[in-house]
Short mmCIF file of C-alpha atoms in Angstrom, two decimals:
data_model
loop_
_atom_site.label_atom_id
_atom_site.label_comp_id
_atom_site.label_asym_id
_atom_site.label_seq_id
_atom_site.Cartn_x
_atom_site.Cartn_y
_atom_site.Cartn_z
CA MET A 1 -72.68 -116.07 51.29
CA PHE A 2 -73.86 -119.20 49.46
CA PHE A 3 -73.46 -122.52 51.22
CA ARG A 4 -73.88 -125.88 49.60
CA LYS A 5 -75.57 -128.72 51.46
CA LYS A 6 -72.37 -130.67 52.22
CA ALA A 7 -69.06 -129.66 53.77
CA ILE A 8 -65.69 -131.24 54.47
CA LEU A 9 -63.92 -130.22 57.67
CA MET A 10 -60.24 -131.14 57.86
CA ILE A 11 -58.40 -131.28 61.20
CA HIS A 12 -54.59 -131.39 61.27
CA GLY A 13 -52.33 -133.24 63.68
CA PHE A 14 -50.22 -132.60 66.76
CA VAL A 15 -47.65 -129.77 66.37
CA GLY A 16 -48.65 -129.65 62.70
CA GLY A 17 -50.83 -127.37 60.63
CA CYS A 18 -53.00 -127.18 57.56
CA TYR A 19 -49.81 -127.55 55.52
CA ASP A 20 -49.73 -131.22 56.59
CA PHE A 21 -52.51 -131.83 54.06
CA PHE A 22 -50.12 -130.90 51.23
CA ASN A 23 -52.84 -128.88 49.45
CA PHE A 24 -55.15 -131.90 49.43
CA GLN A 25 -57.93 -129.49 50.32
CA ASN A 26 -57.46 -127.91 46.89
CA GLU A 27 -58.02 -131.27 45.24
CA LEU A 28 -61.16 -131.82 47.29
CA GLU A 29 -62.57 -128.43 46.32
CA ILE A 30 -62.91 -129.68 42.76
CA ILE A 31 -65.57 -132.16 43.91
CA LYS A 32 -69.01 -130.72 43.15
CA LYS A 33 -71.47 -129.97 45.94
CA LEU A 34 -68.75 -130.03 48.61
CA ASP A 35 -67.24 -127.05 50.41
CA VAL A 36 -63.88 -127.61 52.10
CA TYR A 37 -62.83 -126.03 55.40
CA THR A 38 -59.61 -126.20 57.37
CA PHE A 39 -58.42 -124.34 60.46
CA THR A 40 -55.42 -124.14 62.76
CA LEU A 41 -55.69 -125.64 66.23
CA PRO A 42 -54.91 -123.31 69.19
CA GLY A 43 -51.20 -122.83 69.79
CA HIS A 44 -50.25 -124.29 66.43
CA ASP A 45 -49.83 -120.86 64.83
CA LYS A 46 -46.54 -120.58 66.72
CA ILE A 47 -43.16 -122.10 65.89
CA ILE A 48 -43.25 -124.06 69.15
CA VAL A 49 -46.64 -125.14 70.51
CA ASN A 50 -46.76 -124.10 74.15
CA ASP A 51 -49.11 -122.76 76.86
CA VAL A 52 -52.16 -124.55 75.49
CA LYS A 53 -54.57 -127.05 77.07
CA TYR A 54 -56.15 -130.02 75.29
CA GLN A 55 -59.61 -128.60 76.12
CA GLU A 56 -58.79 -125.65 73.84
CA TRP A 57 -58.23 -128.00 70.89
CA ILE A 58 -61.59 -129.65 71.53
CA LYS A 59 -63.38 -126.32 72.01
CA GLU A 60 -62.04 -124.79 68.80
CA SER A 61 -62.88 -127.92 66.80
CA THR A 62 -66.37 -127.88 68.29
CA ASN A 63 -66.74 -124.22 67.33
CA GLN A 64 -65.73 -125.04 63.77
CA ILE A 65 -68.27 -127.82 63.26
CA GLU A 66 -71.03 -125.82 64.94
CA PHE A 67 -70.25 -122.90 62.63
CA LEU A 68 -70.91 -125.20 59.67
CA ILE A 69 -74.11 -126.58 61.19
CA ASN A 70 -75.40 -123.11 62.07
CA ASN A 71 -74.81 -122.01 58.48
CA GLY A 72 -77.00 -124.69 56.98
CA TYR A 73 -74.77 -127.67 56.31
CA LYS A 74 -76.85 -130.77 56.96
CA GLU A 75 -74.13 -133.24 55.94
CA ILE A 76 -70.52 -132.89 57.12
CA TYR A 77 -67.58 -135.10 56.21
CA LEU A 78 -64.68 -135.05 58.68
CA ILE A 79 -61.06 -135.75 57.76
CA GLY A 80 -58.69 -135.98 60.71
CA HIS A 81 -54.95 -136.60 60.56
CA SER A 82 -53.08 -138.06 63.54
CA MET A 83 -54.22 -136.10 66.63
CA GLY A 84 -56.79 -134.52 64.33
CA GLY A 85 -58.16 -138.03 63.84
CA VAL A 86 -58.69 -138.33 67.58
CA ILE A 87 -60.54 -135.00 67.63
CA ALA A 88 -62.57 -135.91 64.53
CA SER A 89 -63.61 -139.16 66.22
CA HIS A 90 -64.78 -137.16 69.23
CA LEU A 91 -66.89 -134.88 67.02
CA ALA A 92 -68.30 -137.78 64.99
CA SER A 93 -69.48 -139.47 68.19
CA LEU A 94 -71.45 -136.36 69.19
CA TYR A 95 -72.85 -134.80 66.02
CA PRO A 96 -75.36 -136.71 63.84
CA GLN A 97 -74.61 -134.23 61.04
CA VAL A 98 -71.31 -136.07 60.51
CA LYS A 99 -72.19 -138.48 57.72
CA LYS A 100 -68.70 -139.73 56.79
CA LEU A 101 -65.44 -139.93 58.69
CA VAL A 102 -61.87 -140.31 57.39
CA LEU A 103 -59.17 -141.05 59.95
CA ALA A 104 -55.62 -140.83 58.60
CA ALA A 105 -53.17 -142.35 61.10
CA PRO A 106 -55.44 -141.61 64.08
CA ALA A 107 -53.18 -141.28 67.12
CA PHE A 108 -55.06 -143.42 69.62
CA ARG A 109 -51.77 -145.24 70.08
CA TYR A 110 -48.40 -143.60 69.57
CA PHE A 111 -44.68 -144.24 69.71
CA TYR A 112 -42.30 -142.15 71.84
CA PHE A 113 -44.51 -142.34 74.92
CA LYS A 114 -44.18 -144.98 77.64
CA ASP A 115 -46.33 -145.03 80.76
CA GLY A 116 -47.44 -141.47 80.08
CA LYS A 117 -43.85 -140.21 79.75
CA VAL A 118 -41.95 -139.09 76.67
CA ASP A 119 -39.30 -141.56 75.48
CA ILE A 120 -36.68 -139.05 74.32
CA LYS A 121 -34.08 -141.75 73.65
CA SER A 122 -36.40 -143.54 71.22
CA MET A 123 -37.27 -140.27 69.45
CA ASN A 124 -33.63 -139.25 69.02
CA GLU A 125 -32.67 -142.68 67.73
CA THR A 126 -35.42 -142.56 65.14
CA LEU A 127 -34.47 -139.06 64.01
CA LYS A 128 -30.86 -140.17 63.65
CA ASN A 129 -31.80 -142.93 61.21
CA ILE A 130 -34.87 -141.44 59.57
CA LYS A 131 -33.13 -140.25 56.40
CA GLU A 132 -31.99 -143.77 55.66
CA ILE A 133 -35.42 -145.20 56.50
CA PHE A 134 -37.45 -142.78 54.42
CA ASN A 135 -34.96 -141.52 51.86
CA GLY A 136 -35.09 -137.97 53.17
CA ASP A 137 -38.82 -137.28 52.79
CA ASP A 138 -40.96 -135.16 55.11
CA SER A 139 -41.19 -137.57 58.05
CA GLU A 140 -37.92 -136.06 59.29
CA LYS A 141 -39.75 -132.77 59.78
CA VAL A 142 -42.51 -134.46 61.76
CA VAL A 143 -40.17 -136.10 64.27
CA SER A 144 -38.08 -132.93 64.51
CA ARG A 145 -41.17 -130.86 65.38
CA ILE A 146 -42.17 -133.35 68.07
CA ILE A 147 -38.70 -133.36 69.66
CA LYS A 148 -38.73 -129.54 69.92
CA THR A 149 -42.15 -129.53 71.58
CA PRO A 150 -42.22 -128.85 75.36
CA ILE A 151 -43.02 -131.78 77.62
CA THR A 152 -46.05 -129.90 78.99
CA THR A 153 -47.58 -129.76 75.51
CA MET A 154 -46.93 -133.45 74.95
CA ILE A 155 -48.70 -134.20 78.20
CA GLU A 156 -51.72 -132.27 76.94
CA PHE A 157 -51.68 -134.49 73.85
CA THR A 158 -51.76 -137.63 76.01
CA LYS A 159 -54.63 -136.14 78.03
CA LEU A 160 -56.58 -135.51 74.83
CA VAL A 161 -56.17 -139.12 73.70
CA THR A 162 -57.26 -140.40 77.11
CA HIS A 163 -60.27 -138.07 77.10
CA CYS A 164 -61.41 -139.19 73.63
CA GLN A 165 -60.50 -142.88 73.90
CA GLU A 166 -64.01 -144.21 74.40
CA CYS A 167 -65.66 -142.00 71.77
CA VAL A 168 -64.77 -144.48 69.01
CA LYS A 169 -67.38 -146.88 70.38
CA TYR A 170 -70.13 -144.31 69.70
CA ILE A 171 -69.33 -143.59 66.05
CA ASN A 172 -72.09 -144.75 63.68
CA CYS A 173 -71.25 -143.06 60.38
CA PRO A 174 -69.30 -144.75 57.53
CA THR A 175 -65.62 -144.61 58.43
CA LEU A 176 -62.41 -145.03 56.44
CA THR A 177 -59.24 -145.48 58.49
CA ILE A 178 -55.87 -145.20 56.76
CA HIS A 179 -52.63 -146.66 58.05
CA GLY A 180 -49.21 -146.27 56.44
CA LEU A 181 -47.13 -149.38 56.94
CA ASN A 182 -44.02 -147.17 57.21
CA ASP A 183 -45.55 -144.92 59.88
CA ILE A 184 -43.08 -144.50 62.77
CA ILE A 185 -45.31 -142.07 64.70
CA VAL A 186 -48.57 -143.99 65.01
CA PRO A 187 -48.20 -147.77 65.24
CA THR A 188 -50.54 -150.37 63.78
CA GLU A 189 -52.25 -150.69 67.17
CA GLY A 190 -53.65 -147.17 66.73
CA THR A 191 -55.61 -147.91 63.57
CA GLU A 192 -56.53 -151.41 64.71
CA TYR A 193 -58.02 -149.93 67.87
CA VAL A 194 -60.39 -147.86 65.72
CA TYR A 195 -61.25 -150.73 63.40
CA ASN A 196 -61.96 -153.15 66.24
CA ASN A 197 -64.01 -150.78 68.38
CA ILE A 198 -65.95 -148.53 66.03
CA ASN A 199 -69.73 -149.00 65.95
CA SER A 200 -70.20 -148.11 62.28
CA LYS A 201 -71.66 -150.70 59.90
CA THR A 202 -69.37 -149.30 57.20
CA ASN A 203 -65.91 -149.75 58.65
CA ILE A 204 -62.92 -149.88 56.30
CA LEU A 205 -59.26 -150.12 57.30
CA LEU A 206 -56.87 -149.35 54.45
CA ASN A 207 -53.23 -150.37 54.94
CA ILE A 208 -50.88 -148.79 52.40
CA LYS A 209 -47.30 -149.98 51.93
CA ASN A 210 -44.51 -147.40 51.65
CA LEU A 211 -46.77 -144.77 53.25
CA ASN A 212 -45.45 -143.01 56.36
CA HIS A 213 -47.11 -140.59 58.77
CA GLU A 214 -47.39 -137.93 56.07
CA CYS A 215 -50.53 -139.50 54.60
CA PHE A 216 -51.18 -136.70 52.10
CA SER A 217 -47.67 -136.31 50.70
CA LYS A 218 -47.00 -135.96 46.97
CA THR A 219 -45.67 -139.49 46.69
CA LYS A 220 -47.07 -142.56 44.98
CA SER A 221 -48.33 -143.97 48.27
CA GLY A 222 -49.68 -140.56 49.32
CA ASN A 223 -51.57 -140.30 46.04
CA ILE A 224 -53.06 -143.75 46.65
CA ALA A 225 -54.33 -142.57 50.03
CA LYS A 226 -55.84 -139.42 48.56
CA GLU A 227 -57.55 -141.19 45.68
CA ASN A 228 -59.13 -143.68 48.06
CA ILE A 229 -60.32 -140.88 50.30
CA LYS A 230 -61.95 -139.07 47.39
CA GLU A 231 -63.66 -142.25 46.23
CA PHE A 232 -64.92 -142.89 49.76
CA LEU A 233 -66.36 -139.39 50.01
CA ILE A 234 -67.98 -139.33 46.59
CA LYS A 235 -69.53 -142.79 46.40
CA LYS A 236 -72.42 -144.12 48.41
CA GLN A 237 -70.95 -146.62 50.85
CA LYS A 238 -72.28 -150.14 51.35
CA LYS A 239 -72.46 -151.68 54.78
CA LYS A 240 -69.25 -153.68 55.22
CA LYS A 241 -66.38 -154.31 57.56
CA GLU A 242 -63.21 -154.79 55.57
CA ILE A 243 -59.41 -154.60 55.76
CA ILE A 244 -57.77 -153.64 52.47
CA ASN A 245 -54.03 -153.95 51.83
CA LEU A 246 -52.55 -151.92 48.97
#
């Protein structure tokens, strides 16, 4: 099998799957000299994610990046969405082969949890009004999936975030963080935490209006996010710390 020198590894979010990228991986495959890889986190191949520990998500993600390294990829670009952004941050803090990092709505902070407990009332209230808020787009599916998830699995999610919290401070590679101003899953504090604590000299926070948690959706705002990601991956990045509002 022929391997190019660079690879993109995409990591999906909590109770999601590769489908959350809305075929963005296909768009990335057009970029020359880049191979694109995705995988499904343990337990997420089932309708309801259950009987899985957060250590399994870390282990499988570690196996995936080490597979790429062992097969000759010297430069790896990570794209993590939501919980996948937390895991991608963990990997970027450990592996020098990670040369660029894209965090789409990284879930270092999150709604629906208070003091380590799930706020069911808040989740149900949001789901009730979500069609009016987002005109019936895919965010309804996201909240619905979360509500159906067992409490034990949600606790594993909170453990993962706690475990990876400090890793942001050890990330040195160029990083693009994307926040949708209509995101009701990950609040502004989540992306600001990354921006304010990351150690990279190339640190860009991109706020996009009308974008919700589905960062890669086939909407105008989703397309803006994807185009900016592609530009970030293709172009050589200058050292800068910058907040961009689009």
